[in-house]
Amino acid sequence: MPPRVPSRPSGRSTLPPPRKRLGQHFLHDTRALDAIVEALGPLEGRTVVEIGPGRGALTERLVDRAARVIAIELDSQLAERLRQQYAARDDVQIVESDVLDVALGELANGPYVLAGNVPYYITTPILFHALAAPRPDVAVYLVQREVADRMAASPGSKTYGALSVNLQAFVDVRFVRAVGPGSFHPPPAVDSAIVRVVPRETPIIEPALEDTFRQFVIGAFGLRRKQMLRVLRTLRGVTPEQGEAVLRAVGVAPDARPEVLTPTQFAAIVRQLASAG
Ligand code: SAM
């Protein structure tokens, strides 16, 4: 057990001002911070990778509970501040880098969970970056409310789209709670929310077809008001007969629109298209 050295950041006066360009909105609402930690589940004995620790409000809670914390921060001043704060802790590692340049699973080097009040300007790339195997056992993100709604949306709902399908093909998404702008310093212009993401036991699309699946889903929602037969004809150049045969084989009505199809139905179509050559 590494020594639990009490660690406090140096005084507030030494804090650099928030950098808008890096999406710096620091969470100070203790209930929201606790909700993130609670959504991660038991942390005893676990490795946590934190994205964008900033001034360390969440980090502080994680290091008290987990066996190991690896925090990835792009801002060199904040990274340096955290390095000093945790210098005496060999169970805390501060990595100064763009999170998108870091292979998260390799860095963790074993099972891990992921947490982050993520910079909103790169939320979607981060969500997909964290889908690369080996995936975290659980990931808890604080994101824009509108993104959280899209992540967790069900077929047929207003917010259901390519993001929902492309995530839900690999993970289960649960909306945890909303967080208002007043919970941050400085307050962002938008509402936020905490979401919990857990990998599906069996992803609904096989690794060899993942890229095709993602592209097909994005293309289909680019034509979201069109019927699926038209979508297939436009995206894949099939004849009406071929398109109908593909859709019939997977039990999807030719006049259904992309916005009502489940991720499983999208996967079935992509698989059928692949096997039909
Ligand atoms: N976790 C802190 C909190 O809750 O108060 C800070 C959250 S703030 C919304 C986002 C943090 O991510 C900032 O500290 C910012 O510097 C950092 N950041 C921005 N872009 C990043 C990137 N590409 N890779 C890693 N960290 C980044």
PDB file of C-alpha atoms and ligand atoms in Angstrom:
ATOM      1  CA  MET A   1       0.000   0.000   0.000  1.00  0.00           C
ATOM      2  CA  PRO A   2       1.642   3.301  -1.016  1.00  0.00           C
ATOM      3  CA  PRO A   3       1.838   5.979   1.664  1.00  0.00           C
ATOM      4  CA  ARG A   4      -1.229   8.201   1.783  1.00  0.00           C
ATOM      5  CA  VAL A   5       0.494  11.547   1.795  1.00  0.00           C
ATOM      6  CA  PRO A   6      -1.917  14.401   2.380  1.00  0.00           C
ATOM      7  CA  SER A   7      -1.732  16.483  -0.733  1.00  0.00           C
ATOM      8  CA  ARG A   8      -3.110  19.961  -1.174  1.00  0.00           C
ATOM      9  CA  PRO A   9      -2.629  22.208  -4.131  1.00  0.00           C
ATOM     10  CA  SER A  10      -0.702  25.352  -3.452  1.00  0.00           C
ATOM     11  CA  GLY A  11      -2.844  28.453  -2.830  1.00  0.00           C
ATOM     12  CA  ARG A  12      -5.545  29.627  -5.215  1.00  0.00           C
ATOM     13  CA  SER A  13      -3.493  32.697  -6.057  1.00  0.00           C
ATOM     14  CA  THR A  14      -1.008  30.521  -7.959  1.00  0.00           C
ATOM     15  CA  LEU A  15      -3.720  29.210 -10.260  1.00  0.00           C
ATOM     16  CA  PRO A  16      -3.380  30.218 -13.885  1.00  0.00           C
ATOM     17  CA  PRO A  17      -6.578  31.783 -15.269  1.00  0.00           C
ATOM     18  CA  PRO A  18      -8.920  29.349 -17.081  1.00  0.00           C
ATOM     19  CA  ARG A  19      -8.031  28.893 -20.742  1.00  0.00           C
ATOM     20  CA  LYS A  20     -11.137  28.995 -22.877  1.00  0.00           C
ATOM     21  CA  ARG A  21      -9.315  27.469 -25.829  1.00  0.00           C
ATOM     22  CA  LEU A  22      -8.770  24.285 -23.800  1.00  0.00           C
ATOM     23  CA  GLY A  23     -12.390  24.085 -22.650  1.00  0.00           C
ATOM     24  CA  GLN A  24     -11.441  24.861 -19.061  1.00  0.00           C
ATOM     25  CA  HIS A  25     -14.576  24.943 -16.925  1.00  0.00           C
ATOM     26  CA  PHE A  26     -13.608  23.686 -13.513  1.00  0.00           C
ATOM     27  CA  LEU A  27     -16.183  21.730 -11.540  1.00  0.00           C
ATOM     28  CA  HIS A  28     -16.606  22.916  -7.949  1.00  0.00           C
ATOM     29  CA  ASP A  29     -19.988  21.375  -7.105  1.00  0.00           C
ATOM     30  CA  THR A  30     -19.198  18.684  -4.550  1.00  0.00           C
ATOM     31  CA  ARG A  31     -22.433  16.810  -5.229  1.00  0.00           C
ATOM     32  CA  ALA A  32     -21.643  16.572  -8.938  1.00  0.00           C
ATOM     33  CA  LEU A  33     -18.072  15.490  -8.174  1.00  0.00           C
ATOM     34  CA  ASP A  34     -19.363  12.823  -5.781  1.00  0.00           C
ATOM     35  CA  ALA A  35     -21.892  11.674  -8.383  1.00  0.00           C
ATOM     36  CA  ILE A  36     -19.091  11.047 -10.898  1.00  0.00           C
ATOM     37  CA  VAL A  37     -17.137   9.017  -8.354  1.00  0.00           C
ATOM     38  CA  GLU A  38     -20.212   7.062  -7.303  1.00  0.00           C
ATOM     39  CA  ALA A  39     -21.115   6.278 -10.920  1.00  0.00           C
ATOM     40  CA  LEU A  40     -17.669   4.726 -11.399  1.00  0.00           C
ATOM     41  CA  GLY A  41     -18.558   2.061  -8.817  1.00  0.00           C
ATOM     42  CA  PRO A  42     -16.170   0.626  -6.231  1.00  0.00           C
ATOM     43  CA  LEU A  43     -12.622   1.863  -6.913  1.00  0.00           C
ATOM     44  CA  GLU A  44     -10.700  -0.119  -4.350  1.00  0.00           C
ATOM     45  CA  GLY A  45      -7.833  -1.930  -6.069  1.00  0.00           C
ATOM     46  CA  ARG A  46      -8.619  -0.350  -9.438  1.00  0.00           C
ATOM     47  CA  THR A  47      -6.733   1.813 -11.915  1.00  0.00           C
ATOM     48  CA  VAL A  48      -8.481   5.024 -12.929  1.00  0.00           C
ATOM     49  CA  VAL A  49      -7.510   7.011 -15.993  1.00  0.00           C
ATOM     50  CA  GLU A  50      -8.714  10.597 -15.744  1.00  0.00           C
ATOM     51  CA  ILE A  51      -9.067  12.835 -18.786  1.00  0.00           C
ATOM     52  CA  GLY A  52      -8.343  16.519 -18.201  1.00  0.00           C
ATOM     53  CA  PRO A  53      -7.779  16.729 -14.426  1.00  0.00           C
ATOM     54  CA  GLY A  54      -7.395  20.513 -14.598  1.00  0.00           C
ATOM     55  CA  ARG A  55      -7.093  21.892 -11.077  1.00  0.00           C
ATOM     56  CA  GLY A  56      -7.593  18.430  -9.642  1.00  0.00           C
ATOM     57  CA  ALA A  57     -11.010  18.561  -7.969  1.00  0.00           C
ATOM     58  CA  LEU A  58     -11.989  15.124  -9.267  1.00  0.00           C
ATOM     59  CA  THR A  59      -8.433  13.765  -9.070  1.00  0.00           C
ATOM     60  CA  GLU A  60      -8.391  14.472  -5.352  1.00  0.00           C
ATOM     61  CA  ARG A  61     -11.396  12.200  -4.833  1.00  0.00           C
ATOM     62  CA  LEU A  62     -10.038   9.478  -7.088  1.00  0.00           C
ATOM     63  CA  VAL A  63      -6.628   9.235  -5.435  1.00  0.00           C
ATOM     64  CA  ASP A  64      -8.318   8.708  -2.075  1.00  0.00           C
ATOM     65  CA  ARG A  65     -10.176   5.662  -3.379  1.00  0.00           C
ATOM     66  CA  ALA A  66      -8.343   3.955  -6.242  1.00  0.00           C
ATOM     67  CA  ALA A  67      -5.152   1.883  -6.229  1.00  0.00           C
ATOM     68  CA  ARG A  68      -3.692   3.948  -9.060  1.00  0.00           C
ATOM     69  CA  VAL A  69      -4.652   7.159 -10.853  1.00  0.00           C
ATOM     70  CA  ILE A  70      -3.266   8.204 -14.211  1.00  0.00           C
ATOM     71  CA  ALA A  71      -4.357  11.726 -15.168  1.00  0.00           C
ATOM     72  CA  ILE A  72      -3.848  13.086 -18.691  1.00  0.00           C
ATOM     73  CA  GLU A  73      -3.665  16.887 -18.933  1.00  0.00           C
ATOM     74  CA  LEU A  74      -2.734  18.969 -21.972  1.00  0.00           C
ATOM     75  CA  ASP A  75      -2.187  22.269 -20.171  1.00  0.00           C
ATOM     76  CA  SER A  76       1.467  22.257 -19.120  1.00  0.00           C
ATOM     77  CA  GLN A  77       0.980  24.673 -16.220  1.00  0.00           C
ATOM     78  CA  LEU A  78      -1.838  22.606 -14.724  1.00  0.00           C
ATOM     79  CA  ALA A  79       0.045  19.366 -15.367  1.00  0.00           C
ATOM     80  CA  GLU A  80       3.103  20.751 -13.584  1.00  0.00           C
ATOM     81  CA  ARG A  81       0.973  21.892 -10.669  1.00  0.00           C
ATOM     82  CA  LEU A  82      -0.507  18.407 -10.298  1.00  0.00           C
ATOM     83  CA  ARG A  83       2.916  16.775 -10.653  1.00  0.00           C
ATOM     84  CA  GLN A  84       4.153  18.857  -7.734  1.00  0.00           C
ATOM     85  CA  GLN A  85       1.042  18.158  -5.712  1.00  0.00           C
ATOM     86  CA  TYR A  86       1.416  14.400  -6.090  1.00  0.00           C
ATOM     87  CA  ALA A  87       5.207  14.203  -6.228  1.00  0.00           C
ATOM     88  CA  ALA A  88       5.299  11.997  -3.145  1.00  0.00           C
ATOM     89  CA  ARG A  89       2.710   9.554  -4.464  1.00  0.00           C
ATOM     90  CA  ASP A  90       3.950   6.713  -6.633  1.00  0.00           C
ATOM     91  CA  ASP A  91       0.348   5.631  -7.234  1.00  0.00           C
ATOM     92  CA  VAL A  92      -0.459   8.885  -9.066  1.00  0.00           C
ATOM     93  CA  GLN A  93       0.907   9.564 -12.536  1.00  0.00           C
ATOM     94  CA  ILE A  94       0.384  12.824 -14.388  1.00  0.00           C
ATOM     95  CA  VAL A  95       0.763  12.516 -18.143  1.00  0.00           C
ATOM     96  CA  GLU A  96       1.167  15.796 -19.996  1.00  0.00           C
ATOM     97  CA  SER A  97      -0.364  15.112 -23.392  1.00  0.00           C
ATOM     98  CA  ASP A  98      -3.315  15.452 -25.704  1.00  0.00           C
ATOM     99  CA  VAL A  99      -5.583  12.598 -24.614  1.00  0.00           C
ATOM    100  CA  LEU A 100      -6.224  11.737 -28.258  1.00  0.00           C
ATOM    101  CA  ASP A 101      -2.513  10.923 -28.654  1.00  0.00           C
ATOM    102  CA  VAL A 102      -2.564   8.448 -25.792  1.00  0.00           C
ATOM    103  CA  ALA A 103      -3.492   4.763 -26.189  1.00  0.00           C
ATOM    104  CA  LEU A 104      -5.543   4.578 -23.006  1.00  0.00           C
ATOM    105  CA  GLY A 105      -5.518   0.804 -22.582  1.00  0.00           C
ATOM    106  CA  GLU A 106      -1.766   0.603 -23.141  1.00  0.00           C
ATOM    107  CA  LEU A 107      -1.158   3.363 -20.637  1.00  0.00           C
ATOM    108  CA  ALA A 108      -3.278   1.613 -18.013  1.00  0.00           C
ATOM    109  CA  ASN A 109      -1.559  -1.695 -18.811  1.00  0.00           C
ATOM    110  CA  GLY A 110      -4.412  -3.753 -17.388  1.00  0.00           C
ATOM    111  CA  PRO A 111      -8.082  -3.360 -16.502  1.00  0.00           C
ATOM    112  CA  TYR A 112      -9.066   0.246 -15.900  1.00  0.00           C
ATOM    113  CA  VAL A 113     -11.941   2.652 -15.506  1.00  0.00           C
ATOM    114  CA  LEU A 114     -12.130   6.041 -17.170  1.00  0.00           C
ATOM    115  CA  ALA A 115     -13.382   9.346 -15.781  1.00  0.00           C
ATOM    116  CA  GLY A 116     -13.468  12.879 -17.003  1.00  0.00           C
ATOM    117  CA  ASN A 117     -15.135  16.238 -17.026  1.00  0.00           C
ATOM    118  CA  VAL A 118     -14.062  16.366 -20.621  1.00  0.00           C
ATOM    119  CA  PRO A 119     -13.207  19.437 -22.698  1.00  0.00           C
ATOM    120  CA  TYR A 120     -16.368  20.032 -24.725  1.00  0.00           C
ATOM    121  CA  TYR A 121     -14.532  21.024 -27.906  1.00  0.00           C
ATOM    122  CA  ILE A 122     -13.372  17.412 -28.394  1.00  0.00           C
ATOM    123  CA  THR A 123     -16.076  15.400 -26.626  1.00  0.00           C
ATOM    124  CA  THR A 124     -17.049  13.220 -29.592  1.00  0.00           C
ATOM    125  CA  PRO A 125     -13.452  12.332 -30.567  1.00  0.00           C
ATOM    126  CA  ILE A 126     -12.792  11.405 -26.932  1.00  0.00           C
ATOM    127  CA  LEU A 127     -15.864   9.155 -26.772  1.00  0.00           C
ATOM    128  CA  PHE A 128     -14.728   7.260 -29.862  1.00  0.00           C
ATOM    129  CA  HIS A 129     -11.080   7.243 -28.796  1.00  0.00           C
ATOM    130  CA  ALA A 130     -12.159   5.413 -25.636  1.00  0.00           C
ATOM    131  CA  LEU A 131     -13.877   2.726 -27.719  1.00  0.00           C
ATOM    132  CA  ALA A 132     -10.523   1.410 -28.925  1.00  0.00           C
ATOM    133  CA  ALA A 133      -9.733  -1.955 -27.361  1.00  0.00           C
ATOM    134  CA  PRO A 134      -8.892  -2.662 -24.621  1.00  0.00           C
ATOM    135  CA  ARG A 135     -11.909  -0.651 -23.527  1.00  0.00           C
ATOM    136  CA  PRO A 136     -12.368   0.671 -19.984  1.00  0.00           C
ATOM    137  CA  ASP A 137     -14.602  -1.502 -17.773  1.00  0.00           C
ATOM    138  CA  VAL A 138     -16.675   1.590 -17.136  1.00  0.00           C
ATOM    139  CA  ALA A 139     -16.376   5.217 -18.212  1.00  0.00           C
ATOM    140  CA  VAL A 140     -18.072   8.182 -16.556  1.00  0.00           C
ATOM    141  CA  TYR A 141     -18.084  11.457 -18.431  1.00  0.00           C
ATOM    142  CA  LEU A 142     -19.333  14.931 -17.711  1.00  0.00           C
ATOM    143  CA  VAL A 143     -20.394  16.273 -21.088  1.00  0.00           C
ATOM    144  CA  GLN A 144     -22.684  18.846 -22.616  1.00  0.00           C
ATOM    145  CA  ARG A 145     -26.302  17.991 -21.796  1.00  0.00           C
ATOM    146  CA  GLU A 146     -27.198  17.916 -25.462  1.00  0.00           C
ATOM    147  CA  VAL A 147     -24.429  15.368 -26.143  1.00  0.00           C
ATOM    148  CA  ALA A 148     -25.515  13.265 -23.151  1.00  0.00           C
ATOM    149  CA  ASP A 149     -29.065  13.174 -24.528  1.00  0.00           C
ATOM    150  CA  ARG A 150     -27.802  12.063 -27.933  1.00  0.00           C
ATOM    151  CA  MET A 151     -25.538   9.417 -26.416  1.00  0.00           C
ATOM    152  CA  ALA A 152     -28.399   7.829 -24.478  1.00  0.00           C
ATOM    153  CA  ALA A 153     -31.226   8.392 -27.011  1.00  0.00           C
ATOM    154  CA  SER A 154     -33.592   5.608 -28.075  1.00  0.00           C
ATOM    155  CA  PRO A 155     -34.724   4.912 -31.653  1.00  0.00           C
ATOM    156  CA  GLY A 156     -37.527   7.213 -32.747  1.00  0.00           C
ATOM    157  CA  SER A 157     -36.651   9.993 -30.327  1.00  0.00           C
ATOM    158  CA  LYS A 158     -35.722  13.488 -31.488  1.00  0.00           C
ATOM    159  CA  THR A 159     -32.129  13.225 -30.321  1.00  0.00           C
ATOM    160  CA  TYR A 160     -31.451   9.744 -31.755  1.00  0.00           C
ATOM    161  CA  GLY A 161     -28.777   9.895 -34.429  1.00  0.00           C
ATOM    162  CA  ALA A 162     -25.426   8.657 -35.681  1.00  0.00           C
ATOM    163  CA  LEU A 163     -23.722   9.334 -32.340  1.00  0.00           C
ATOM    164  CA  SER A 164     -26.346   7.258 -30.487  1.00  0.00           C
ATOM    165  CA  VAL A 165     -26.063   4.300 -32.854  1.00  0.00           C
ATOM    166  CA  ASN A 166     -22.300   4.365 -33.221  1.00  0.00           C
ATOM    167  CA  LEU A 167     -21.832   4.391 -29.450  1.00  0.00           C
ATOM    168  CA  GLN A 168     -24.633   2.053 -28.491  1.00  0.00           C
ATOM    169  CA  ALA A 169     -23.289  -0.578 -30.896  1.00  0.00           C
ATOM    170  CA  PHE A 170     -20.398  -0.991 -28.464  1.00  0.00           C
ATOM    171  CA  VAL A 171     -21.542   0.308 -25.099  1.00  0.00           C
ATOM    172  CA  ASP A 172     -24.582   0.741 -22.901  1.00  0.00           C
ATOM    173  CA  VAL A 173     -25.128   4.382 -21.996  1.00  0.00           C
ATOM    174  CA  ARG A 174     -26.936   5.550 -18.863  1.00  0.00           C
ATOM    175  CA  PHE A 175     -27.845   9.159 -18.137  1.00  0.00           C
ATOM    176  CA  VAL A 176     -26.816   9.787 -14.512  1.00  0.00           C
ATOM    177  CA  ARG A 177     -27.783  13.372 -13.734  1.00  0.00           C
ATOM    178  CA  ALA A 178     -27.887  16.905 -15.067  1.00  0.00           C
ATOM    179  CA  VAL A 179     -25.345  19.514 -13.938  1.00  0.00           C
ATOM    180  CA  GLY A 180     -26.084  23.222 -14.287  1.00  0.00           C
ATOM    181  CA  PRO A 181     -23.660  25.921 -15.474  1.00  0.00           C
ATOM    182  CA  GLY A 182     -23.340  27.301 -11.909  1.00  0.00           C
ATOM    183  CA  SER A 183     -21.473  24.156 -10.880  1.00  0.00           C
ATOM    184  CA  PHE A 184     -18.427  25.283 -12.868  1.00  0.00           C
ATOM    185  CA  HIS A 185     -15.883  28.070 -12.806  1.00  0.00           C
ATOM    186  CA  PRO A 186     -16.219  29.802 -15.162  1.00  0.00           C
ATOM    187  CA  PRO A 187     -19.795  28.727 -15.987  1.00  0.00           C
ATOM    188  CA  PRO A 188     -20.160  27.308 -19.500  1.00  0.00           C
ATOM    189  CA  ALA A 189     -22.856  28.684 -21.815  1.00  0.00           C
ATOM    190  CA  VAL A 190     -24.630  25.301 -21.902  1.00  0.00           C
ATOM    191  CA  ASP A 191     -26.106  22.739 -19.523  1.00  0.00           C
ATOM    192  CA  SER A 192     -24.079  19.613 -18.767  1.00  0.00           C
ATOM    193  CA  ALA A 193     -24.764  16.057 -17.641  1.00  0.00           C
ATOM    194  CA  ILE A 194     -23.022  13.017 -16.236  1.00  0.00           C
ATOM    195  CA  VAL A 195     -23.243   9.803 -18.253  1.00  0.00           C
ATOM    196  CA  ARG A 196     -22.097   6.281 -17.458  1.00  0.00           C
ATOM    197  CA  VAL A 197     -20.853   4.079 -20.255  1.00  0.00           C
ATOM    198  CA  VAL A 198     -20.261   0.334 -19.979  1.00  0.00           C
ATOM    199  CA  PRO A 199     -19.022  -1.897 -22.823  1.00  0.00           C
ATOM    200  CA  ARG A 200     -21.580  -4.354 -24.152  1.00  0.00           C
ATOM    201  CA  GLU A 201     -20.597  -7.912 -23.381  1.00  0.00           C
ATOM    202  CA  THR A 202     -20.790  -8.675 -27.093  1.00  0.00           C
ATOM    203  CA  PRO A 203     -20.550  -5.737 -29.489  1.00  0.00           C
ATOM    204  CA  ILE A 204     -23.265  -5.995 -32.111  1.00  0.00           C
ATOM    205  CA  ILE A 205     -20.844  -5.636 -35.007  1.00  0.00           C
ATOM    206  CA  GLU A 206     -17.716  -7.699 -35.612  1.00  0.00           C
ATOM    207  CA  PRO A 207     -14.339  -5.871 -35.599  1.00  0.00           C
ATOM    208  CA  ALA A 208     -13.777  -6.387 -39.348  1.00  0.00           C
ATOM    209  CA  LEU A 209     -16.971  -4.445 -40.148  1.00  0.00           C
ATOM    210  CA  GLU A 210     -16.649  -1.680 -37.532  1.00  0.00           C
ATOM    211  CA  ASP A 211     -15.434   1.029 -39.910  1.00  0.00           C
ATOM    212  CA  THR A 212     -17.992   0.156 -42.576  1.00  0.00           C
ATOM    213  CA  PHE A 213     -20.699   0.193 -39.905  1.00  0.00           C
ATOM    214  CA  ARG A 214     -19.685   3.650 -38.626  1.00  0.00           C
ATOM    215  CA  GLN A 215     -19.545   5.141 -42.105  1.00  0.00           C
ATOM    216  CA  PHE A 216     -22.856   3.585 -43.100  1.00  0.00           C
ATOM    217  CA  VAL A 217     -24.577   4.925 -39.976  1.00  0.00           C
ATOM    218  CA  ILE A 218     -23.181   8.432 -40.519  1.00  0.00           C
ATOM    219  CA  GLY A 219     -24.275   8.301 -44.161  1.00  0.00           C
ATOM    220  CA  ALA A 220     -27.745   7.035 -43.249  1.00  0.00           C
ATOM    221  CA  PHE A 221     -28.369   9.822 -40.726  1.00  0.00           C
ATOM    222  CA  GLY A 222     -27.144  12.321 -43.305  1.00  0.00           C
ATOM    223  CA  LEU A 223     -30.286  11.151 -45.148  1.00  0.00           C
ATOM    224  CA  ARG A 224     -32.443  10.805 -42.046  1.00  0.00           C
ATOM    225  CA  ARG A 225     -35.685  11.889 -43.749  1.00  0.00           C
ATOM    226  CA  LYS A 226     -35.220   9.348 -46.552  1.00  0.00           C
ATOM    227  CA  GLN A 227     -36.571   5.799 -46.561  1.00  0.00           C
ATOM    228  CA  MET A 228     -34.081   2.960 -46.092  1.00  0.00           C
ATOM    229  CA  LEU A 229     -34.421   1.728 -49.661  1.00  0.00           C
ATOM    230  CA  ARG A 230     -33.394   5.177 -50.872  1.00  0.00           C
ATOM    231  CA  VAL A 231     -30.590   5.274 -48.288  1.00  0.00           C
ATOM    232  CA  LEU A 232     -29.184   1.981 -49.596  1.00  0.00           C
ATOM    233  CA  ARG A 233     -29.455   3.108 -53.184  1.00  0.00           C
ATOM    234  CA  THR A 234     -27.737   6.412 -52.456  1.00  0.00           C
ATOM    235  CA  LEU A 235     -25.005   5.099 -50.188  1.00  0.00           C
ATOM    236  CA  ARG A 236     -24.294   1.763 -51.820  1.00  0.00           C
ATOM    237  CA  GLY A 237     -25.491   2.217 -55.401  1.00  0.00           C
ATOM    238  CA  VAL A 238     -27.675  -0.913 -55.272  1.00  0.00           C
ATOM    239  CA  THR A 239     -30.639  -1.475 -57.595  1.00  0.00           C
ATOM    240  CA  PRO A 240     -34.150  -1.276 -56.093  1.00  0.00           C
ATOM    241  CA  GLU A 241     -34.367  -5.109 -56.293  1.00  0.00           C
ATOM    242  CA  GLN A 242     -31.027  -5.610 -54.540  1.00  0.00           C
ATOM    243  CA  GLY A 243     -31.908  -3.046 -51.885  1.00  0.00           C
ATOM    244  CA  GLU A 244     -35.275  -4.643 -51.204  1.00  0.00           C
ATOM    245  CA  ALA A 245     -33.673  -8.077 -50.981  1.00  0.00           C
ATOM    246  CA  VAL A 246     -31.141  -6.850 -48.398  1.00  0.00           C
ATOM    247  CA  LEU A 247     -33.805  -5.171 -46.280  1.00  0.00           C
ATOM    248  CA  ARG A 248     -36.208  -8.101 -46.568  1.00  0.00           C
ATOM    249  CA  ALA A 249     -33.453 -10.513 -45.484  1.00  0.00           C
ATOM    250  CA  VAL A 250     -32.969  -8.594 -42.221  1.00  0.00           C
ATOM    251  CA  GLY A 251     -36.638  -7.796 -41.601  1.00  0.00           C
ATOM    252  CA  VAL A 252     -36.439  -4.014 -42.121  1.00  0.00           C
ATOM    253  CA  ALA A 253     -39.259  -2.329 -44.047  1.00  0.00           C
ATOM    254  CA  PRO A 254     -37.987  -0.564 -47.197  1.00  0.00           C
ATOM    255  CA  ASP A 255     -39.941   2.561 -46.230  1.00  0.00           C
ATOM    256  CA  ALA A 256     -38.549   2.719 -42.652  1.00  0.00           C
ATOM    257  CA  ARG A 257     -36.454   5.796 -41.917  1.00  0.00           C
ATOM    258  CA  PRO A 258     -32.975   5.612 -40.352  1.00  0.00           C
ATOM    259  CA  GLU A 259     -34.184   7.342 -37.181  1.00  0.00           C
ATOM    260  CA  VAL A 260     -36.338   4.352 -36.139  1.00  0.00           C
ATOM    261  CA  LEU A 261     -33.757   1.597 -36.709  1.00  0.00           C
ATOM    262  CA  THR A 262     -32.018   0.045 -33.720  1.00  0.00           C
ATOM    263  CA  PRO A 263     -28.215  -0.375 -33.696  1.00  0.00           C
ATOM    264  CA  THR A 264     -28.820  -4.131 -34.120  1.00  0.00           C
ATOM    265  CA  GLN A 265     -30.840  -3.509 -37.282  1.00  0.00           C
ATOM    266  CA  PHE A 266     -28.097  -1.266 -38.694  1.00  0.00           C
ATOM    267  CA  ALA A 267     -25.585  -4.026 -37.960  1.00  0.00           C
ATOM    268  CA  ALA A 268     -27.758  -6.612 -39.695  1.00  0.00           C
ATOM    269  CA  ILE A 269     -27.990  -4.424 -42.803  1.00  0.00           C
ATOM    270  CA  VAL A 270     -24.237  -3.815 -42.914  1.00  0.00           C
ATOM    271  CA  ARG A 271     -23.566  -7.539 -42.476  1.00  0.00           C
ATOM    272  CA  GLN A 272     -26.069  -8.419 -45.187  1.00  0.00           C
ATOM    273  CA  LEU A 273     -24.545  -5.862 -47.572  1.00  0.00           C
ATOM    274  CA  ALA A 274     -21.090  -7.288 -46.891  1.00  0.00           C
ATOM    275  CA  SER A 275     -22.169 -10.862 -47.503  1.00  0.00           C
ATOM    276  CA  ALA A 276     -24.010  -9.815 -50.683  1.00  0.00           C
ATOM    277  CA  GLY A 277     -20.715  -8.305 -51.865  1.00  0.00           C
TER     278      GLY A 277
HETATM  279  N1  SAM B   1     -11.441  17.831 -14.430  1.00  0.00           N
HETATM  280  C1  SAM B   1     -11.366  19.251 -14.141  1.00  0.00           C
HETATM  281  C2  SAM B   1     -12.580  19.679 -13.383  1.00  0.00           C
HETATM  282  O1  SAM B   1     -13.562  18.934 -13.375  1.00  0.00           O
HETATM  283  O2  SAM B   1     -12.571  20.750 -12.800  1.00  0.00           O
HETATM  284  C3  SAM B   1     -11.180  20.076 -15.413  1.00  0.00           C
HETATM  285  C4  SAM B   1     -12.224  19.896 -16.471  1.00  0.00           C
HETATM  286  S1  SAM B   1     -12.105  21.042 -17.815  1.00  0.00           S
HETATM  287  C5  SAM B   1     -13.753  20.949 -18.443  1.00  0.00           C
HETATM  288  C6  SAM B   1     -11.246  20.124 -19.081  1.00  0.00           C
HETATM  289  C7  SAM B   1      -9.780  19.864 -18.809  1.00  0.00           C
HETATM  290  O3  SAM B   1      -9.237  19.151 -19.914  1.00  0.00           O
HETATM  291  C8  SAM B   1      -8.934  21.110 -18.669  1.00  0.00           C
HETATM  292  O4  SAM B   1      -8.080  20.971 -17.572  1.00  0.00           O
HETATM  293  C9  SAM B   1      -8.133  21.187 -19.973  1.00  0.00           C
HETATM  294  O5  SAM B   1      -6.890  21.816 -19.846  1.00  0.00           O
HETATM  295  C10 SAM B   1      -7.996  19.716 -20.308  1.00  0.00           C
HETATM  296  N2  SAM B   1      -7.821  19.452 -21.739  1.00  0.00           N
HETATM  297  C11 SAM B   1      -8.244  20.189 -22.787  1.00  0.00           C
HETATM  298  N3  SAM B   1      -7.933  19.604 -23.940  1.00  0.00           N
HETATM  299  C12 SAM B   1      -7.296  18.453 -23.619  1.00  0.00           C
HETATM  300  C13 SAM B   1      -6.722  17.400 -24.388  1.00  0.00           C
HETATM  301  N4  SAM B   1      -6.769  17.420 -25.724  1.00  0.00           N
HETATM  302  N5  SAM B   1      -6.124  16.374 -23.735  1.00  0.00           N
HETATM  303  C14 SAM B   1      -6.080  16.358 -22.367  1.00  0.00           C
HETATM  304  N6  SAM B   1      -6.614  17.316 -21.585  1.00  0.00           N
HETATM  305  C15 SAM B   1      -7.213  18.357 -22.204  1.00  0.00           C
END
